[in-house]
CSV table of C-alpha atoms in Angstrom, one decimal:
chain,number,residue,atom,x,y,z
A,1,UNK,CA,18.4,-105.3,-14.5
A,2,UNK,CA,18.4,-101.3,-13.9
A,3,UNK,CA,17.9,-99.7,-11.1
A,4,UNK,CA,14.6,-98.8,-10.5
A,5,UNK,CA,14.1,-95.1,-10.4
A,6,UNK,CA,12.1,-94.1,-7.4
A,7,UNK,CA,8.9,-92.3,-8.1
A,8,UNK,CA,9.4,-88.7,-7.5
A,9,UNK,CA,6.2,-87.6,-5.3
A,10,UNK,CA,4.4,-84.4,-6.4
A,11,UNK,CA,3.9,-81.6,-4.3
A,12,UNK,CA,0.6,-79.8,-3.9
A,13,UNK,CA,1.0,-76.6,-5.8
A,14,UNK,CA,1.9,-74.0,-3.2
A,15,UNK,CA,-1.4,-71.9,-2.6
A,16,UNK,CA,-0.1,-68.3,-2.5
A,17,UNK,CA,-1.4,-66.0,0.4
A,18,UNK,CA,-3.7,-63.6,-1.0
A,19,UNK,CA,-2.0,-60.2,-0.9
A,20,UNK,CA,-4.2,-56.8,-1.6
A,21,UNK,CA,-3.5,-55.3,-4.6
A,22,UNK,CA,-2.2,-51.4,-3.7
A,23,UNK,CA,-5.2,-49.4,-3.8
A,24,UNK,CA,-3.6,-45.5,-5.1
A,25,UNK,CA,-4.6,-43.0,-2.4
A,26,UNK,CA,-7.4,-40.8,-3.3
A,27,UNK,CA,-6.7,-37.1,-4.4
A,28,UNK,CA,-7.1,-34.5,-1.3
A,29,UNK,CA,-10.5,-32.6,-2.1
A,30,UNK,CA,-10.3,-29.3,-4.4
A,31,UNK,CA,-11.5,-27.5,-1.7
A,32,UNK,CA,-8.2,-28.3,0.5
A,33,UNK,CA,-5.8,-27.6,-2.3
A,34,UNK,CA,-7.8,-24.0,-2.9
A,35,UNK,CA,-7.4,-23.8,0.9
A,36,UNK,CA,-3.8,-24.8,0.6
A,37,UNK,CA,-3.1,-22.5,-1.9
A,38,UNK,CA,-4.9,-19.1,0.0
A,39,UNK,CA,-2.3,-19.9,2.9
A,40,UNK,CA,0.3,-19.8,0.8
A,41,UNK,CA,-0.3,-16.6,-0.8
A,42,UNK,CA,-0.8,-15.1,2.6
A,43,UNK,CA,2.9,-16.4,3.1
A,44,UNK,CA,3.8,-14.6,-0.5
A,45,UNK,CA,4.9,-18.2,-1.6
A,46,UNK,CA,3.6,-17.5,-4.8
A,47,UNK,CA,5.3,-20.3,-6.9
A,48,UNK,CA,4.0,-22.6,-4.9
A,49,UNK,CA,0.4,-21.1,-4.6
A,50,UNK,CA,0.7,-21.8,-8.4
A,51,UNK,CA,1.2,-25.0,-8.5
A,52,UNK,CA,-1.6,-25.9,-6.3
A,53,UNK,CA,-4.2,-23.3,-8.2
A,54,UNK,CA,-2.8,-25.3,-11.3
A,55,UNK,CA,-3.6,-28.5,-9.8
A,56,UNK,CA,-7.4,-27.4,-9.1
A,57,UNK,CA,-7.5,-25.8,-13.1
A,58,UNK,CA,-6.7,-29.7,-14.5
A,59,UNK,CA,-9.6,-31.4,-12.0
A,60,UNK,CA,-12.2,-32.6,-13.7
A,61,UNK,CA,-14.7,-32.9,-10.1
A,62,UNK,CA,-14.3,-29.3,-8.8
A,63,UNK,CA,-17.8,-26.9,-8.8
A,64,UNK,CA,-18.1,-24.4,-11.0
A,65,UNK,CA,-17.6,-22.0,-7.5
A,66,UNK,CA,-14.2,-23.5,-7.3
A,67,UNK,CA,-13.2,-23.6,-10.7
A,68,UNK,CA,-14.1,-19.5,-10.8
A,69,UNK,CA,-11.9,-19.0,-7.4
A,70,UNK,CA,-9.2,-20.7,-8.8
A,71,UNK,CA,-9.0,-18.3,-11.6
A,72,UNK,CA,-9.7,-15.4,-9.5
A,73,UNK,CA,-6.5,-16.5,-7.0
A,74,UNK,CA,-4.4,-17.5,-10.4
A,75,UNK,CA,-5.3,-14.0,-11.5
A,76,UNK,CA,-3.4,-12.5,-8.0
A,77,UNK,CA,-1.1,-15.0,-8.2
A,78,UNK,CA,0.3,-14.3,-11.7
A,79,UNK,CA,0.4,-10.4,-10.6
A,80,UNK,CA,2.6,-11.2,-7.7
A,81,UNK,CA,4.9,-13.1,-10.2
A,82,UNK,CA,5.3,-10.1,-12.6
A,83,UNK,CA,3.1,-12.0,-15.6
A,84,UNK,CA,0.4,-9.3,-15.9
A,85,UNK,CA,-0.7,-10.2,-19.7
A,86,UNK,CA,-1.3,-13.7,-18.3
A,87,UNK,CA,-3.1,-12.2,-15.3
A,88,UNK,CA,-5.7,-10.0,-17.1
A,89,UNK,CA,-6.4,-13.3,-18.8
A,90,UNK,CA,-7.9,-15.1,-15.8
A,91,UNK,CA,-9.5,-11.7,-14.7
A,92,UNK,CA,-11.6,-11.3,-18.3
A,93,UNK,CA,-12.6,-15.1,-18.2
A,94,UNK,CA,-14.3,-14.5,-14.7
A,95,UNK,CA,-16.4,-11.2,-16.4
A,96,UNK,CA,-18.6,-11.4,-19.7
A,97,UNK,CA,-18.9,-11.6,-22.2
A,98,UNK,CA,-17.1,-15.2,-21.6
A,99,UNK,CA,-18.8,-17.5,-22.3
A,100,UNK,CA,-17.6,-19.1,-18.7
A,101,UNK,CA,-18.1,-16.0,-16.6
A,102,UNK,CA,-20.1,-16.7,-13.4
A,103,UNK,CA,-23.4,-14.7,-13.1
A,104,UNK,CA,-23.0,-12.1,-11.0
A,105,UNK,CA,-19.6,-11.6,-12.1
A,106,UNK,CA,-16.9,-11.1,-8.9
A,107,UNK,CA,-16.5,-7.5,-8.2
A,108,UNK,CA,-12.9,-8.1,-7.9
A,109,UNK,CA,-12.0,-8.8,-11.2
A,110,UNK,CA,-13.2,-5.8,-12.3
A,111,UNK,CA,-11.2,-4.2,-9.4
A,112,UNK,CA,-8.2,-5.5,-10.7
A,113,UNK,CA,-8.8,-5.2,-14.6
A,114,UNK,CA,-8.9,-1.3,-13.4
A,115,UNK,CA,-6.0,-1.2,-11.7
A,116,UNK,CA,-4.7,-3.1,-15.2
A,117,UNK,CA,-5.8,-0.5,-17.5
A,118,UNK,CA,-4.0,2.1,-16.8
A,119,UNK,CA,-3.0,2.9,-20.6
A,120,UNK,CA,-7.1,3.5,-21.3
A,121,UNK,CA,-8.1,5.9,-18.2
A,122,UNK,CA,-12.2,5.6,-19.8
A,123,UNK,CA,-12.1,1.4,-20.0
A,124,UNK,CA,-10.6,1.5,-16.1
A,125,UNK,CA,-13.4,4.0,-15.5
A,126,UNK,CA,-15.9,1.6,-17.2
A,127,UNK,CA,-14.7,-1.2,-15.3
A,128,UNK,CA,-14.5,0.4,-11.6
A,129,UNK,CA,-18.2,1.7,-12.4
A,130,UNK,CA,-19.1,-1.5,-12.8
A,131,UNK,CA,-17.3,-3.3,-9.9
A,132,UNK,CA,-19.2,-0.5,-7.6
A,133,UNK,CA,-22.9,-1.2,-9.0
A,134,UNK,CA,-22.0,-5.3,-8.3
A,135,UNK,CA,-21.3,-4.1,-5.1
A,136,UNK,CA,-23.9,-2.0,-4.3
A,137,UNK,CA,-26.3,-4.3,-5.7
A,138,UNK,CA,-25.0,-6.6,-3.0
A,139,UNK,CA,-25.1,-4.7,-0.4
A,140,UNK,CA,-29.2,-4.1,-1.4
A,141,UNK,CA,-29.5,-7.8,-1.4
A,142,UNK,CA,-30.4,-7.8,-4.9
A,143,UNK,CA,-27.2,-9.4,-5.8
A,144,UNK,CA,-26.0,-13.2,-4.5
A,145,UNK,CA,-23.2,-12.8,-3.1
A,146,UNK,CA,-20.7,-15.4,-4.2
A,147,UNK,CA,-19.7,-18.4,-2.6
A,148,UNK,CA,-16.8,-18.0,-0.7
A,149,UNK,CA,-16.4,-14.6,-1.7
A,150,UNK,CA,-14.4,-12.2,0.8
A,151,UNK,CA,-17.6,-9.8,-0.3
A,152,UNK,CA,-20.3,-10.9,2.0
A,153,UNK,CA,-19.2,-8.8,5.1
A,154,UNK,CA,-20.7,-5.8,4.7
A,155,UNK,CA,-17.9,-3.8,6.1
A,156,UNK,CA,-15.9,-5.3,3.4
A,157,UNK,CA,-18.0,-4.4,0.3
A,158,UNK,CA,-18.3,-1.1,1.8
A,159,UNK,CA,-14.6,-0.5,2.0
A,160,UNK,CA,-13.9,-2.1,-1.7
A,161,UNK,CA,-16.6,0.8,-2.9
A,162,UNK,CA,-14.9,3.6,-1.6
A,163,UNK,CA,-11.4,1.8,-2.8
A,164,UNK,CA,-13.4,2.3,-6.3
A,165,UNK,CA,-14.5,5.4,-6.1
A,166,UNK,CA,-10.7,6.8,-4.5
A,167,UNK,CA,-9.1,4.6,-7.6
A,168,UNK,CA,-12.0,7.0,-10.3
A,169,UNK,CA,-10.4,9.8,-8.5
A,170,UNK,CA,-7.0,9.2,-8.8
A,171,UNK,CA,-7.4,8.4,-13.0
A,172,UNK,CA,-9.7,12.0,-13.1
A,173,UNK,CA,-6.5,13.5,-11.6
A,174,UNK,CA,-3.7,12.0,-12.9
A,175,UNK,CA,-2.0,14.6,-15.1
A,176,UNK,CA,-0.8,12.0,-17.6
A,177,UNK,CA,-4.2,11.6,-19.1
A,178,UNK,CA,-6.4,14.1,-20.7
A,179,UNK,CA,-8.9,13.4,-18.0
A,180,UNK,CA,-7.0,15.9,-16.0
A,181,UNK,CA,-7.7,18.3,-18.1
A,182,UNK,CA,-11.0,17.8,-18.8
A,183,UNK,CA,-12.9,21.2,-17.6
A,184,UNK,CA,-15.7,18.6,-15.7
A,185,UNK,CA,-12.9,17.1,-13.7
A,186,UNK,CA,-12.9,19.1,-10.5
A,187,UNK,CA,-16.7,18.7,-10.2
A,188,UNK,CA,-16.8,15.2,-11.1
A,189,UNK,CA,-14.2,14.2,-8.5
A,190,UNK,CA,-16.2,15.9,-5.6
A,191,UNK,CA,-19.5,14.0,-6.8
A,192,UNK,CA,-17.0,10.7,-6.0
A,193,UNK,CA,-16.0,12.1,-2.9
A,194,UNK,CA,-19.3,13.1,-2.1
A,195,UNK,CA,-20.6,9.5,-2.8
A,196,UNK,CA,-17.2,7.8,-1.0
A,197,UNK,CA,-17.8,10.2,2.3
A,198,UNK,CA,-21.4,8.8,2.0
A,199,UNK,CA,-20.7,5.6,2.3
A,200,UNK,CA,-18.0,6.1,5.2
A,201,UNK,CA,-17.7,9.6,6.1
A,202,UNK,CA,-14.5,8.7,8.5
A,203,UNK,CA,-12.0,6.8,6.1
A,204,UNK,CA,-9.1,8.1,6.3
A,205,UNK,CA,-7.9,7.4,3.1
A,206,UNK,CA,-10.8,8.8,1.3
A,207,UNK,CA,-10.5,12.2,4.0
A,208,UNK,CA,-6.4,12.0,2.6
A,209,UNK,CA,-8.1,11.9,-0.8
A,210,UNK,CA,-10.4,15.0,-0.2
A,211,UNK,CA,-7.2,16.4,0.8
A,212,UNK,CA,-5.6,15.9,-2.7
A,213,UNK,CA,-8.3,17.3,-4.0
A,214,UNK,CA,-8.6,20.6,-1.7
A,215,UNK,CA,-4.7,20.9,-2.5
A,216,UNK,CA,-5.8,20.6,-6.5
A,217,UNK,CA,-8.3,23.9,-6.1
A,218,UNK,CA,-5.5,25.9,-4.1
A,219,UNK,CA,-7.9,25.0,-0.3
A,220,UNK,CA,-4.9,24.3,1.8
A,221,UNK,CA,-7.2,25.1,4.9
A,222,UNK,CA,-9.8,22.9,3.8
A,223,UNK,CA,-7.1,20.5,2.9
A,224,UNK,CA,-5.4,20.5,6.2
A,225,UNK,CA,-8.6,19.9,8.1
A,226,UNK,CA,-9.8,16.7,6.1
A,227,UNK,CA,-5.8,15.5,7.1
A,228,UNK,CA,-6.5,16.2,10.6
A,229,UNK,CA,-10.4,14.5,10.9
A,230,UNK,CA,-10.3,11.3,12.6
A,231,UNK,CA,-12.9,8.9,13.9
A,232,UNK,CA,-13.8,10.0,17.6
A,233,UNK,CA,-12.6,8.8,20.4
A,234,UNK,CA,-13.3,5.1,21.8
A,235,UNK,CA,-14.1,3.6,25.4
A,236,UNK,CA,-10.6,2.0,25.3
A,237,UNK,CA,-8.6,5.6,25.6
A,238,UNK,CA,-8.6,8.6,26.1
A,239,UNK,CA,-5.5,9.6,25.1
A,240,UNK,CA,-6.2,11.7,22.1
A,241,UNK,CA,-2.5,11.6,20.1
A,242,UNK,CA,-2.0,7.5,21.0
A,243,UNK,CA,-5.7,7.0,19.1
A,244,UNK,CA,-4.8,9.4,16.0
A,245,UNK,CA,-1.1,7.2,16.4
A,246,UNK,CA,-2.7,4.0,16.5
A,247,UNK,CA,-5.1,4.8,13.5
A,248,UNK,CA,-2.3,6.0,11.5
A,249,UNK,CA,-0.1,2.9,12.0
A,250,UNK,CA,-3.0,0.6,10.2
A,251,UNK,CA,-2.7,2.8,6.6
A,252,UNK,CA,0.1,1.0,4.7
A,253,UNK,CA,3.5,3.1,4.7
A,254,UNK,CA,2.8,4.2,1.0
A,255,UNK,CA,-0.2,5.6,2.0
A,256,UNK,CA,1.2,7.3,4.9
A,257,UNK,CA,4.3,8.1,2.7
A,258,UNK,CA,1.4,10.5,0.5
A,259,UNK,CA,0.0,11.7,3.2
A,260,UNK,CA,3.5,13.2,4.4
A,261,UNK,CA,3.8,14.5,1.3
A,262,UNK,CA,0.2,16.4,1.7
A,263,UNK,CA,0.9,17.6,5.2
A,264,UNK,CA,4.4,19.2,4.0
A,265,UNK,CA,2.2,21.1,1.1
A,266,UNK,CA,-0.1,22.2,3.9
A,267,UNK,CA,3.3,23.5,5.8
A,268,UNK,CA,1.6,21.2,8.8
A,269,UNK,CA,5.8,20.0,9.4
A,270,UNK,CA,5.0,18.6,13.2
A,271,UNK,CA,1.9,16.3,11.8
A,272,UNK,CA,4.6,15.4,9.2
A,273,UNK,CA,7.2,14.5,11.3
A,274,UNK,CA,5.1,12.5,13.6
A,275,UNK,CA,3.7,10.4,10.9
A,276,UNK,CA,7.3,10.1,9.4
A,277,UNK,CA,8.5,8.9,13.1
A,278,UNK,CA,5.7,6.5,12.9
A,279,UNK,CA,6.7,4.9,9.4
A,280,UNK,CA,10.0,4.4,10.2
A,281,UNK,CA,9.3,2.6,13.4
A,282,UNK,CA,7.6,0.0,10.8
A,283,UNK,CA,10.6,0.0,8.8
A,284,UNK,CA,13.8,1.9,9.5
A,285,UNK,CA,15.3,1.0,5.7
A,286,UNK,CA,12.4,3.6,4.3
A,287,UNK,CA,14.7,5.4,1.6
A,288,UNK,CA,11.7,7.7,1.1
A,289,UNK,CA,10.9,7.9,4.5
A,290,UNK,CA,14.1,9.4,5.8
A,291,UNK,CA,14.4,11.5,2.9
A,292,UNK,CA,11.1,13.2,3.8
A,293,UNK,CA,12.2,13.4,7.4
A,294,UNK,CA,15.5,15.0,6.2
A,295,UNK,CA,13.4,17.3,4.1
A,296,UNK,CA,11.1,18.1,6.9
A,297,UNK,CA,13.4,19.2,8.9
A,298,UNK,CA,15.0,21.4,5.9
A,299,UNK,CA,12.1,23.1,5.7
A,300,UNK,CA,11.8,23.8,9.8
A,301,UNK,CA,15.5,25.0,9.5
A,302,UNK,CA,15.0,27.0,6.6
A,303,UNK,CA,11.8,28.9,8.3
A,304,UNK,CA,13.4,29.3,11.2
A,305,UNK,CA,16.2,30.6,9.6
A,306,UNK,CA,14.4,33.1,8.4
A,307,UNK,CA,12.6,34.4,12.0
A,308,UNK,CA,9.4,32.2,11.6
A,309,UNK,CA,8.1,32.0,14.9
A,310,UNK,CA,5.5,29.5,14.2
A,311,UNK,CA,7.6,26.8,13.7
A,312,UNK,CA,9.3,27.2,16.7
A,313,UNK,CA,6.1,26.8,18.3
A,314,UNK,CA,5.0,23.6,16.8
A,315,UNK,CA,8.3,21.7,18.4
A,316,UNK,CA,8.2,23.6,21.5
A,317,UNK,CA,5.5,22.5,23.5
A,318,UNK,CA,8.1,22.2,26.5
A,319,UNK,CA,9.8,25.7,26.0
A,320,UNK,CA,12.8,24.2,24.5
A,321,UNK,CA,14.0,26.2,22.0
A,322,UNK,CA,15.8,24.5,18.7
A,323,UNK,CA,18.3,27.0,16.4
A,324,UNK,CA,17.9,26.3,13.1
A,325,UNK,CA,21.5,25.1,12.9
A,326,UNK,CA,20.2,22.4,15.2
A,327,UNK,CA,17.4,21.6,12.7
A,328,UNK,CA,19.6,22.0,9.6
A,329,UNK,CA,22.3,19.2,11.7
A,330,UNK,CA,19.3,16.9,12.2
A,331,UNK,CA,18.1,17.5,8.4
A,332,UNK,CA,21.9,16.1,7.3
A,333,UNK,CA,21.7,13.4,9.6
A,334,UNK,CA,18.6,11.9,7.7
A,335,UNK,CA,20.0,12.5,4.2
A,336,UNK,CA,23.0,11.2,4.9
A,337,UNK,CA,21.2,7.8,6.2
A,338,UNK,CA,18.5,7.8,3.0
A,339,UNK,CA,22.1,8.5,0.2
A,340,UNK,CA,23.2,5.4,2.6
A,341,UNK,CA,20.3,3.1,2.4
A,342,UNK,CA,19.7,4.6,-1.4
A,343,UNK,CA,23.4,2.8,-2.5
A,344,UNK,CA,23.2,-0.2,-0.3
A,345,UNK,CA,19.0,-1.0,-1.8
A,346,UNK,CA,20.0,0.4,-5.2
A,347,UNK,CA,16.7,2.4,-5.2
A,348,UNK,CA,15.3,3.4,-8.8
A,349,UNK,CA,14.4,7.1,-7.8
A,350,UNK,CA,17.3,8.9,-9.2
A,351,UNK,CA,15.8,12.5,-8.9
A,352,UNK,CA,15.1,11.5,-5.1
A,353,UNK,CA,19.1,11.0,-5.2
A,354,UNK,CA,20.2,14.2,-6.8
A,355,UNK,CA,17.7,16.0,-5.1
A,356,UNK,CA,19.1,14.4,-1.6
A,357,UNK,CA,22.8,15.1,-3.3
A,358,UNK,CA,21.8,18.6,-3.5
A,359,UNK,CA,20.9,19.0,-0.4
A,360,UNK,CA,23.6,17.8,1.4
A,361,UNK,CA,26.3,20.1,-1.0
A,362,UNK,CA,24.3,22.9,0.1
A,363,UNK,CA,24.4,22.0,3.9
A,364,UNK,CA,28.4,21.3,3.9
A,365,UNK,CA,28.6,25.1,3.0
A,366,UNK,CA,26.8,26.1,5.5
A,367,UNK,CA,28.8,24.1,7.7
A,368,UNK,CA,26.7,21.9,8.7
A,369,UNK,CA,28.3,18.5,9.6
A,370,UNK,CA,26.6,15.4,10.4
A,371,UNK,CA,26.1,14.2,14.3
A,372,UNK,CA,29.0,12.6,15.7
A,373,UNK,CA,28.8,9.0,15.5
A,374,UNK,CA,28.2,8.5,19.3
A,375,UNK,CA,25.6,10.6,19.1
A,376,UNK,CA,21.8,8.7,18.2
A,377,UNK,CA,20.9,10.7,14.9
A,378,UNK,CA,18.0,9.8,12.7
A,379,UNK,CA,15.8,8.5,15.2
A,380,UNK,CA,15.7,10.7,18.5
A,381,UNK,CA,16.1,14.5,17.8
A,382,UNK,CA,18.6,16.3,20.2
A,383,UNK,CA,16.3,18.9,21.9
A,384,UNK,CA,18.2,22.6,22.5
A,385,UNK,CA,17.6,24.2,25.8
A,386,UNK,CA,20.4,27.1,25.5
A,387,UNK,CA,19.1,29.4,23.3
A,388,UNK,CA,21.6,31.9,22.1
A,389,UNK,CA,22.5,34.3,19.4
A,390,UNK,CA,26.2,32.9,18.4
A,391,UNK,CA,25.7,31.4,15.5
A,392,UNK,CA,25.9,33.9,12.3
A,393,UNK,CA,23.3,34.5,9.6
A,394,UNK,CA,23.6,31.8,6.6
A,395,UNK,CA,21.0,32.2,3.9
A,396,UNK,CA,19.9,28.3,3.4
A,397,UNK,CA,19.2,28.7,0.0
């Protein structure tokens, strides 16, 4: 008789505890990523900026108001990167006549398609012309102003049509197109000024334009003044020169690098040397910067060299008298730093070089040396109280 197998008992099918399926997280709103992005270009991260703008190009639920700032930041973007063809792209897809061109189109992009047609002077004329009626229009209120466009301060469209009309005036004078040339130029770039000035009769950089200008029609008096108008005093100080410094100081160093350059043609050498003092307390690796300053002071030397009183008495307001050896030792001292910064940055201005290169030959046969290296040169200028008559002539030139 077999065993008797015992019955096996059968267990309840285990009941499984219910787990939640993983829900993917929703994607952060186009409105942060565009956000996202604008920070990042204000930290020149561009790369970055351009793979969140791309992210925001590929959603399907942005606005059409998003979609067209994307473009308009890919557009800045792409510039920062060097990728100008793909640039003008995103700029002429935000104008007509494409087909997906916001009405009104942003004044911007045809600010930067401008500055982007450089090889056709009439098109970037075309195009500045019509960025300045957009904006005009806007400031009329017979425009919308876009949605979250930088435009709607008025302060701000103001400034971006006198940045038109200064960028009409510099393609009317540029000498590499025929525009230069034209006999209507002259006339038609005071009209601009006229209507700049309008619009804010104490910008500076439209006053260093109407400098330009002046300087263009042989009016270095009339030049000279427009360099030296400033916006009046404020309740917050009364000291005249910190004001016309602090002003100064908020123009970019290439602007104030140009306006050196005007000043020097005006023969104004202690406005220029106060400015270049000021541009190379922003940044003391300048190459241009202490190249002008050596030049400056060249030019004092070389004036002075030659019994020119008056620029004696722009650097003497404290009867100190300066020989022009002294100005010519000062002059070395900044070349010698820009030939040093020139290697070390590998700057592309090779005239500049030869030109600084030149300079210094001539000064070594003068026998003029640099400061000694205890001695602070390029930044505080050694101020002569001795005047005497030891040293001999020496043309400069």
């Amino acid at each position: 008789m077999g065993r008797a197998r015992p019955k096996q008992k059968k267990s309840a099918p285990a009941v499984s505890a219910s787990v939640p399926c993983p829900v993917s997280p929703s994607p952060p709103p186009v409105a942060s990523l565009l956000a996202k992005a604008q920070d990042l270009i204000i930290q020149c991260d561009y790369a970055l900026a351009c793979k969140f703008i791309e992210r925001v190009l590929s959603r399907p639920d942005g606005t059409i108001s998003e979609t067209h700032r994307a473009r308009e930041m890919m557009g800045v973007v792409l510039l920062e990167l060097g990728e100008v063809d793909r640039a003008k792209e995103m700029f002429l897809a935000l104008i007509p006549p494409h087909p997906d061109a916001p009405s009104p189109p942003p004044p911007s992009a045809y600010l930067y398609l401008a500055q982007l047609s450089d090889d056709d002077p009439r098109i970037a004329l075309s195009y500045y012309e019509t960025a300045i009626d957009i904006l005009q229009a806007q400031l009329k209120g017979k425009s919308p102003v876009l949605e979250n466009s930088e435009d709607g301060d008025d302060n701000e469209t103001k400034s971006n049509i006198v940045r038109a009309y200064l960028g009409m005036i510099e393609i009317w004078m540029d000498p590499t197109h025929d525009l230069c040339f034209d006999p209507a130029a002259s006339s038609t770039c005071d009209t601009l000024l006229s209507r700049a000035l309008q619009i804010d009769p104490q910008n500076l950089e439209t006053l260093q334009t109407l400098a330009s200008v002046r300087l263009s029609q042989e009016k270095p008096e009339e030049a000279l003044q427009a360099l030296r108008t400033f916006p009046p005093l404020d309740d917050s100080t009364t000291d005249s020169q910190a004001h016309i410094s602090s002003l100064l100081n908020t123009l970019s160093v290439p602007v104030r690098i140009s306006r050196t350059k005007l000043l020097l043609e005006c023969c104004a050498y202690s406005d220029a040397l106060s400015l270049l003092e000021g541009i190379l307390a922003t940044d003391d690796s300048n190459v241009e910067g202490w190249y002008l300053m050596g030049w400056t002071w060249w030019l004092l030397a070389e004036r002075t060299k030659g019994g020119d009183s008056s620029a004696l008495q722009c650097l003497s307001d404290d009867g100190e008298c300066l020989e022009w050896q002294d100005m010519a030792r000062d002059s070395r001292d900044c070349l010698e730093t820009c030939r040093t910064l020139y290697i070390s940055q590998e700057y592309p201005d090779e005239p500049l070089l030869e030109h600084v290169q030149e300079l210094v030959a001539t000064l070594d046969g003068l026998g003029i040396q640099p400061s000694p290296d205890d001695e602070e040169s390029g930044g505080v200028w050694e101020d002569v109280s001795d005047c005497d008559d030891e040293h001999e002539d020496v043309e400069m030139s």
